Amino acid sequence: MYKDRLIHLRDFLREQGLDGVVVSKPENLQYFSGFTGDDSMLVIGMNTAQLVTDFRYVEQAADEAPDFQIKRQEKGLLKRVAEIINEDGLSKVGFEGSSLCFDWHRRIAGHLRDVDFSRSVGLDSLRQIKSAEELACIRRAMRIGDEAFDYILTYIRPGISENDVAAALENFMRQKGSQRPSFATIVASGKRGSLPHGTATEKLINVGEFVTMDYGAVYKGYHSDMTRTICVGAADEKQRLVYGTVLKAQQLGVSLVRSGASGKDVDREVRRQIDAAGYGRYFGHGLGHSVGLEIHEEPRLSPSSTCEALVAGMLVTVEPGIYIPDWGGVRIEDTVVVTDDGCEVLTRSPKELIELGA
């Protein structure tokens, strides 16, 4: 698996006119080598692949990254990286400008001899199409999230706090095999539902309120992401209307995801439907994003998406929402895998309006 990724990376370097690259972003370091520690970098040439780390990780690196030479550093990571570039005779070396800070780049460059170290390259695009192994990890993380939703429906009741719900979700997922939450768990109830990223607070949940929960698990480094909105008690007429509008928009979005569709077009059609229902001004974020070793990856479904055509094997979330100030909000989110003739929905939790205790 990692040998294939190195082949792909080297093809990319040739296209860029480079004979080497320094990989510093943790997610890309894991993607190309398998190593999951920190304070380390990769130096990859056309015929060499070296992992630079320190005493704490030498044994772990040898176990996780067998395709790499492990280079131990004792007098500074940046200086050792530069030494390896010089030793390998690399002449045009790229770096991850979105990850390697200016000062660190300058310090590495200061130790180089006759090396062009001026090219920033973006390696994240090489991770957009997921392998079978990656999909297996994401499916496992999604199953943990689905099981957590089933559990939390038995836990939520009037009088408990949003923090209680977030802690219960995270603890359950950890017990089921999650390494950590994918991100700060969002639990937004009542009027706080108008906050798209309303992380949990001490607010108590009351009868008649919507509760939006956006959360995910991490399995072997791979993230899941899902959102469900439920009602505690019976929903009123407006709640049913808003929920139904979001549900129809979300279902439309899922139906539009397929190989060849553009990120802008999928977003536009869903946004058009919400606007036609009279709620367009209350849907202010993009329709979705990919997930993987990071919780937000390319491609994206949004008005500014750069994805001209989805490709089978890509993942995207489909998560429209309506957020009305001083009233509340609704979001429904699935993660899907793009296929040649549509998509496979990985999120299995029900989407119909749930009214707890009604």
Coordinates of C-alpha atoms in Angstrom, one line a residue:
M1 CA 0.0 0.0 0.0
Y2 CA 2.7 2.5 1.0
K3 CA 4.9 1.5 -1.9
D4 CA 2.1 2.4 -4.3
R5 CA 1.6 5.8 -2.6
L6 CA 5.3 6.5 -2.9
I7 CA 5.1 5.7 -6.6
H8 CA 2.2 8.1 -7.0
L9 CA 4.1 10.8 -5.0
R10 CA 7.2 10.5 -7.2
D11 CA 5.1 10.7 -10.3
F12 CA 3.7 14.0 -8.9
L13 CA 7.2 15.3 -8.1
R14 CA 8.3 14.6 -11.7
E15 CA 5.4 16.6 -13.0
Q16 CA 6.4 19.5 -10.7
G17 CA 10.1 19.3 -11.8
L18 CA 11.3 18.3 -8.4
D19 CA 13.6 15.5 -7.3
G20 CA 12.6 15.4 -3.7
V21 CA 10.2 16.7 -1.0
V22 CA 10.1 17.3 2.7
V23 CA 6.8 16.1 4.2
S24 CA 5.9 17.8 7.5
K25 CA 2.1 17.7 7.7
P26 CA 1.3 14.9 10.2
E27 CA -1.6 13.6 8.1
N28 CA 0.6 13.3 5.0
L29 CA 3.4 11.9 7.0
Q30 CA 1.1 9.1 8.1
Y31 CA -0.4 8.7 4.6
F32 CA 2.9 8.1 2.9
S33 CA 4.8 6.2 5.6
G34 CA 2.3 4.8 8.1
F35 CA 4.1 6.6 11.0
T36 CA 1.7 8.1 13.6
G37 CA 4.2 9.9 15.9
D38 CA 5.0 13.6 16.0
D39 CA 8.0 15.8 15.9
S40 CA 9.2 14.0 12.7
M41 CA 9.5 14.6 9.0
L42 CA 9.9 12.7 5.8
V43 CA 12.6 13.3 3.2
I44 CA 11.6 11.6 0.0
G45 CA 13.7 11.5 -3.2
M46 CA 13.3 9.5 -6.4
N47 CA 15.2 6.6 -5.0
T48 CA 15.2 7.3 -1.2
A49 CA 12.5 7.4 1.5
Q50 CA 13.7 8.5 5.0
L51 CA 11.9 9.2 8.2
V52 CA 13.6 11.6 10.6
T53 CA 12.7 11.3 14.2
D54 CA 14.1 11.2 17.7
F55 CA 14.8 8.7 20.5
R56 CA 11.2 8.6 21.6
Y57 CA 9.9 7.3 18.3
V58 CA 12.7 5.2 16.7
E59 CA 11.2 1.8 17.7
Q60 CA 7.7 2.9 16.7
A61 CA 8.9 4.3 13.4
A62 CA 10.7 1.1 12.5
D63 CA 7.5 -0.9 13.2
E64 CA 5.0 1.5 11.5
A65 CA 7.1 2.6 8.5
P66 CA 9.1 -0.5 7.3
D67 CA 9.5 1.0 3.8
F68 CA 11.5 4.0 5.2
Q69 CA 15.0 4.3 6.4
I70 CA 14.8 5.6 10.0
K71 CA 17.1 8.5 10.7
R72 CA 17.5 9.5 14.3
Q73 CA 18.2 13.1 15.1
E74 CA 19.9 14.2 18.3
K75 CA 20.9 17.8 17.6
G76 CA 17.7 19.2 16.0
L77 CA 15.1 18.0 13.6
L78 CA 15.5 20.8 11.1
K79 CA 19.3 20.5 10.9
R80 CA 19.1 16.7 10.4
V81 CA 16.6 17.1 7.6
A82 CA 18.9 19.5 5.8
E83 CA 21.9 17.1 6.3
I84 CA 19.9 14.3 4.7
I85 CA 18.9 16.5 1.7
N86 CA 22.6 17.3 1.3
E87 CA 23.8 13.7 1.7
D88 CA 21.2 12.5 -0.8
G89 CA 22.4 15.0 -3.4
L90 CA 18.9 16.4 -4.0
S91 CA 18.9 19.6 -6.0
K92 CA 15.2 20.7 -6.3
V93 CA 13.2 20.0 -3.2
G94 CA 9.6 20.9 -2.5
F95 CA 8.0 21.6 0.9
E96 CA 4.5 21.8 2.3
G97 CA 3.9 25.5 2.5
S98 CA 0.6 25.0 4.3
S99 CA 2.4 23.1 7.0
L100 CA 6.0 24.2 7.3
C101 CA 6.2 27.6 9.0
F102 CA 8.4 30.3 7.6
D103 CA 10.9 30.2 10.4
W104 CA 11.4 26.4 10.0
H105 CA 11.7 26.7 6.3
R106 CA 14.4 29.3 6.7
R107 CA 16.3 27.3 9.2
I108 CA 16.3 24.2 6.9
A109 CA 17.3 26.3 3.9
G110 CA 20.2 27.8 5.9
H111 CA 21.9 24.4 6.2
L112 CA 21.5 23.4 2.5
R113 CA 24.2 23.5 -0.1
D114 CA 23.3 24.2 -3.7
V115 CA 19.7 23.1 -3.2
D116 CA 16.6 24.9 -4.6
F117 CA 14.2 24.8 -1.7
S118 CA 11.8 27.4 -2.9
R119 CA 8.8 25.4 -4.2
S120 CA 5.7 25.0 -2.0
V121 CA 3.7 21.9 -3.1
G122 CA 0.3 20.7 -2.0
L123 CA 0.2 17.0 -1.3
D124 CA -3.3 16.8 0.1
S125 CA -4.8 16.3 -3.3
L126 CA -3.1 13.0 -3.6
R127 CA -5.3 11.7 -0.7
Q128 CA -8.7 12.6 -2.4
I129 CA -9.5 9.1 -3.8
K130 CA -9.7 6.6 -0.9
S131 CA -8.2 3.1 -1.1
A132 CA -10.1 0.0 0.0
E133 CA -8.0 0.1 3.2
E134 CA -8.9 3.7 3.9
L135 CA -12.6 3.1 3.3
A136 CA -12.6 0.2 5.7
C137 CA -11.3 2.4 8.4
I138 CA -13.8 5.2 7.7
R139 CA -16.6 2.6 7.6
R140 CA -15.6 1.4 11.0
A141 CA -15.5 5.0 12.3
M142 CA -19.0 5.6 10.8
R143 CA -20.3 2.5 12.5
I144 CA -19.1 3.8 15.8
G145 CA -20.9 7.1 15.2
D146 CA -24.1 5.3 14.3
E147 CA -24.0 3.1 17.4
A148 CA -23.4 6.3 19.4
F149 CA -26.6 7.8 18.0
D150 CA -28.6 4.8 18.9
Y151 CA -27.3 5.0 22.4
I152 CA -27.8 8.7 22.9
L153 CA -31.5 8.4 22.0
T154 CA -31.8 6.4 25.2
Y155 CA -29.8 8.9 27.2
I156 CA -31.3 12.3 26.3
R157 CA -34.1 13.6 28.5
P158 CA -35.3 17.0 29.7
G159 CA -33.1 18.6 32.3
I160 CA -29.7 17.2 31.3
S161 CA -27.1 19.6 29.8
E162 CA -25.6 19.8 26.3
N163 CA -22.3 19.0 28.0
D164 CA -23.8 15.8 29.4
V165 CA -24.8 14.7 26.0
A166 CA -21.4 15.5 24.4
A167 CA -19.6 13.6 27.2
A168 CA -21.9 10.6 26.8
L169 CA -21.4 10.5 23.1
E170 CA -17.6 10.8 23.4
N171 CA -17.3 8.2 26.2
F172 CA -19.5 5.7 24.3
M173 CA -17.4 6.1 21.1
R174 CA -14.2 5.6 23.0
Q175 CA -15.6 2.4 24.5
K176 CA -16.4 1.2 21.0
G177 CA -12.9 1.8 19.7
S178 CA -12.6 5.5 18.8
Q179 CA -9.2 7.0 19.4
R180 CA -10.7 10.4 20.1
P181 CA -13.5 12.7 18.9
S182 CA -13.2 13.8 15.3
F183 CA -13.6 17.4 16.5
A184 CA -15.2 19.4 19.4
T185 CA -18.5 17.7 19.7
I186 CA -21.4 20.0 18.7
V187 CA -24.6 19.8 20.8
A188 CA -26.9 22.8 20.3
S189 CA -30.4 22.8 21.7
G190 CA -33.3 25.3 21.5
K191 CA -32.3 28.7 20.3
R192 CA -28.6 27.7 20.3
G193 CA -29.5 25.5 17.3
S194 CA -29.0 28.6 15.1
L195 CA -25.3 28.3 15.7
P196 CA -23.9 26.0 13.0
H197 CA -20.8 25.2 15.2
G198 CA -22.5 25.5 18.6
T199 CA -20.2 23.3 20.7
A200 CA -21.8 21.9 23.9
T201 CA -22.4 24.2 26.9
E202 CA -23.9 23.9 30.3
K203 CA -27.4 24.8 28.9
L204 CA -30.1 22.4 30.0
I205 CA -32.2 20.7 27.4
N206 CA -36.0 21.4 27.6
V207 CA -39.2 19.8 26.4
G208 CA -40.1 21.0 22.9
E209 CA -36.6 21.9 21.8
F210 CA -34.6 20.7 18.9
V211 CA -31.2 19.2 19.7
T212 CA -28.6 19.2 16.9
M213 CA -25.7 16.8 17.4
D214 CA -22.7 16.9 15.1
Y215 CA -19.9 14.5 16.0
G216 CA -17.5 11.8 14.8
A217 CA -15.1 9.0 15.8
V218 CA -11.5 8.4 14.7
Y219 CA -10.4 4.9 13.9
K220 CA -6.7 4.2 12.9
G221 CA -6.4 7.9 12.2
Y222 CA -9.5 8.1 9.9
H223 CA -12.5 10.4 10.8
S224 CA -16.2 10.0 10.6
D225 CA -18.7 12.9 10.5
M226 CA -22.4 12.9 11.0
T227 CA -25.2 15.2 12.2
R228 CA -28.7 14.5 13.4
T229 CA -31.3 16.8 14.8
I230 CA -34.0 15.4 17.1
C231 CA -36.9 17.0 19.0
V232 CA -37.3 16.4 22.8
G233 CA -41.1 15.9 23.0
A234 CA -43.5 16.7 20.2
A235 CA -42.5 19.1 17.5
D236 CA -44.7 22.1 16.6
E237 CA -45.8 23.1 13.1
K238 CA -42.8 25.3 12.4
Q239 CA -40.3 22.7 13.6
R240 CA -41.9 20.1 11.3
L241 CA -41.8 22.5 8.4
V242 CA -38.2 23.5 8.8
Y243 CA -37.1 19.9 9.5
G244 CA -38.9 18.7 6.4
T245 CA -37.3 21.4 4.3
V246 CA -33.8 20.3 5.4
L247 CA -34.6 16.6 5.0
K248 CA -35.8 17.1 1.4
A249 CA -32.7 19.2 0.6
Q250 CA -30.4 16.6 2.1
Q251 CA -32.0 13.8 0.2
L252 CA -31.7 15.8 -3.0
G253 CA -28.0 16.4 -2.3
V254 CA -27.4 12.7 -1.8
S255 CA -29.2 11.9 -5.1
L256 CA -27.0 14.4 -7.0
V257 CA -23.6 13.1 -5.8
R258 CA -22.1 10.9 -8.5
S259 CA -18.9 10.6 -10.6
G260 CA -18.7 13.5 -13.0
A261 CA -20.8 16.0 -10.9
S262 CA -19.1 19.2 -9.9
G263 CA -18.9 20.4 -6.4
K264 CA -20.5 23.8 -7.3
D265 CA -23.4 22.2 -9.2
V266 CA -24.4 19.9 -6.4
D267 CA -24.3 22.7 -3.9
R268 CA -26.2 25.0 -6.2
E269 CA -29.2 22.7 -6.7
V270 CA -29.6 22.0 -3.0
R271 CA -29.2 25.7 -2.2
R272 CA -31.8 26.5 -4.9
Q273 CA -34.4 24.2 -3.3
I274 CA -33.9 25.7 0.2
D275 CA -34.2 29.1 -1.3
A276 CA -37.4 28.2 -3.0
A277 CA -38.8 27.1 0.3
G278 CA -38.1 30.6 1.7
Y279 CA -35.1 29.8 3.9
G280 CA -32.2 30.6 1.6
R281 CA -30.8 33.3 3.8
Y282 CA -30.6 30.9 6.7
F283 CA -28.3 28.5 4.9
G284 CA -24.9 30.2 4.9
H285 CA -22.3 27.4 4.7
G286 CA -21.1 25.0 2.1
L287 CA -23.0 21.8 1.5
G288 CA -20.2 19.4 2.3
H289 CA -16.6 18.4 2.4
S290 CA -14.5 15.3 2.3
V291 CA -13.2 13.4 5.3
G292 CA -10.2 11.1 5.9
L293 CA -7.1 11.6 7.9
E294 CA -8.5 15.1 8.5
I295 CA -12.0 16.0 9.4
H296 CA -12.2 18.6 6.5
E297 CA -10.6 17.6 3.3
E298 CA -10.9 18.2 -0.4
P299 CA -13.1 17.9 -2.5
R300 CA -15.8 20.2 -1.2
L301 CA -19.4 20.9 -2.2
S302 CA -19.8 24.6 -2.0
P303 CA -20.3 27.8 -4.1
S304 CA -16.5 28.1 -4.2
S305 CA -15.6 24.5 -4.8
T306 CA -12.6 23.8 -7.0
C307 CA -13.8 20.3 -7.8
E308 CA -14.9 20.2 -11.4
A309 CA -15.8 16.5 -11.4
L310 CA -16.2 14.1 -8.6
V311 CA -14.5 10.8 -9.1
A312 CA -15.5 7.3 -7.8
G313 CA -13.7 6.7 -4.5
M314 CA -14.0 10.2 -3.2
L315 CA -15.9 10.9 -0.1
V316 CA -18.1 13.9 0.7
T317 CA -20.5 14.9 3.4
V318 CA -24.0 16.2 2.5
E319 CA -25.1 18.5 5.3
P320 CA -27.6 21.3 4.5
G321 CA -28.9 23.3 7.4
I322 CA -31.3 26.1 8.3
Y323 CA -30.3 28.4 11.1
I324 CA -32.8 31.0 12.3
P325 CA -31.6 33.5 14.9
D326 CA -33.6 33.6 18.2
W327 CA -35.4 30.4 17.1
G328 CA -33.1 27.5 16.5
G329 CA -31.9 25.4 13.6
V330 CA -31.7 22.0 11.9
R331 CA -28.9 20.2 10.2
I332 CA -28.8 16.7 8.8
E333 CA -25.5 15.2 7.6
D334 CA -24.5 12.0 5.9
T335 CA -21.1 10.9 4.7
V336 CA -21.2 9.2 1.3
V337 CA -18.7 7.5 -1.1
V338 CA -18.9 8.6 -4.8
T339 CA -19.6 5.8 -7.2
D340 CA -19.8 5.7 -11.0
D341 CA -23.6 5.8 -11.0
G342 CA -24.3 7.6 -7.7
C343 CA -23.1 7.2 -4.2
E344 CA -23.1 4.9 -1.3
V345 CA -24.4 6.4 2.0
L346 CA -22.1 5.3 4.9
T347 CA -24.3 6.9 7.6
R348 CA -27.0 4.5 8.5
S349 CA -28.8 6.3 11.3
P350 CA -32.4 7.3 10.6
K351 CA -33.1 10.8 9.2
E352 CA -36.9 11.0 9.7
L353 CA -37.9 13.4 12.5
I354 CA -37.5 11.7 15.9
E355 CA -39.7 13.1 18.7
L356 CA -38.3 11.7 22.0
G357 CA -41.0 10.9 24.5
A358 CA -43.9 12.2 22.4

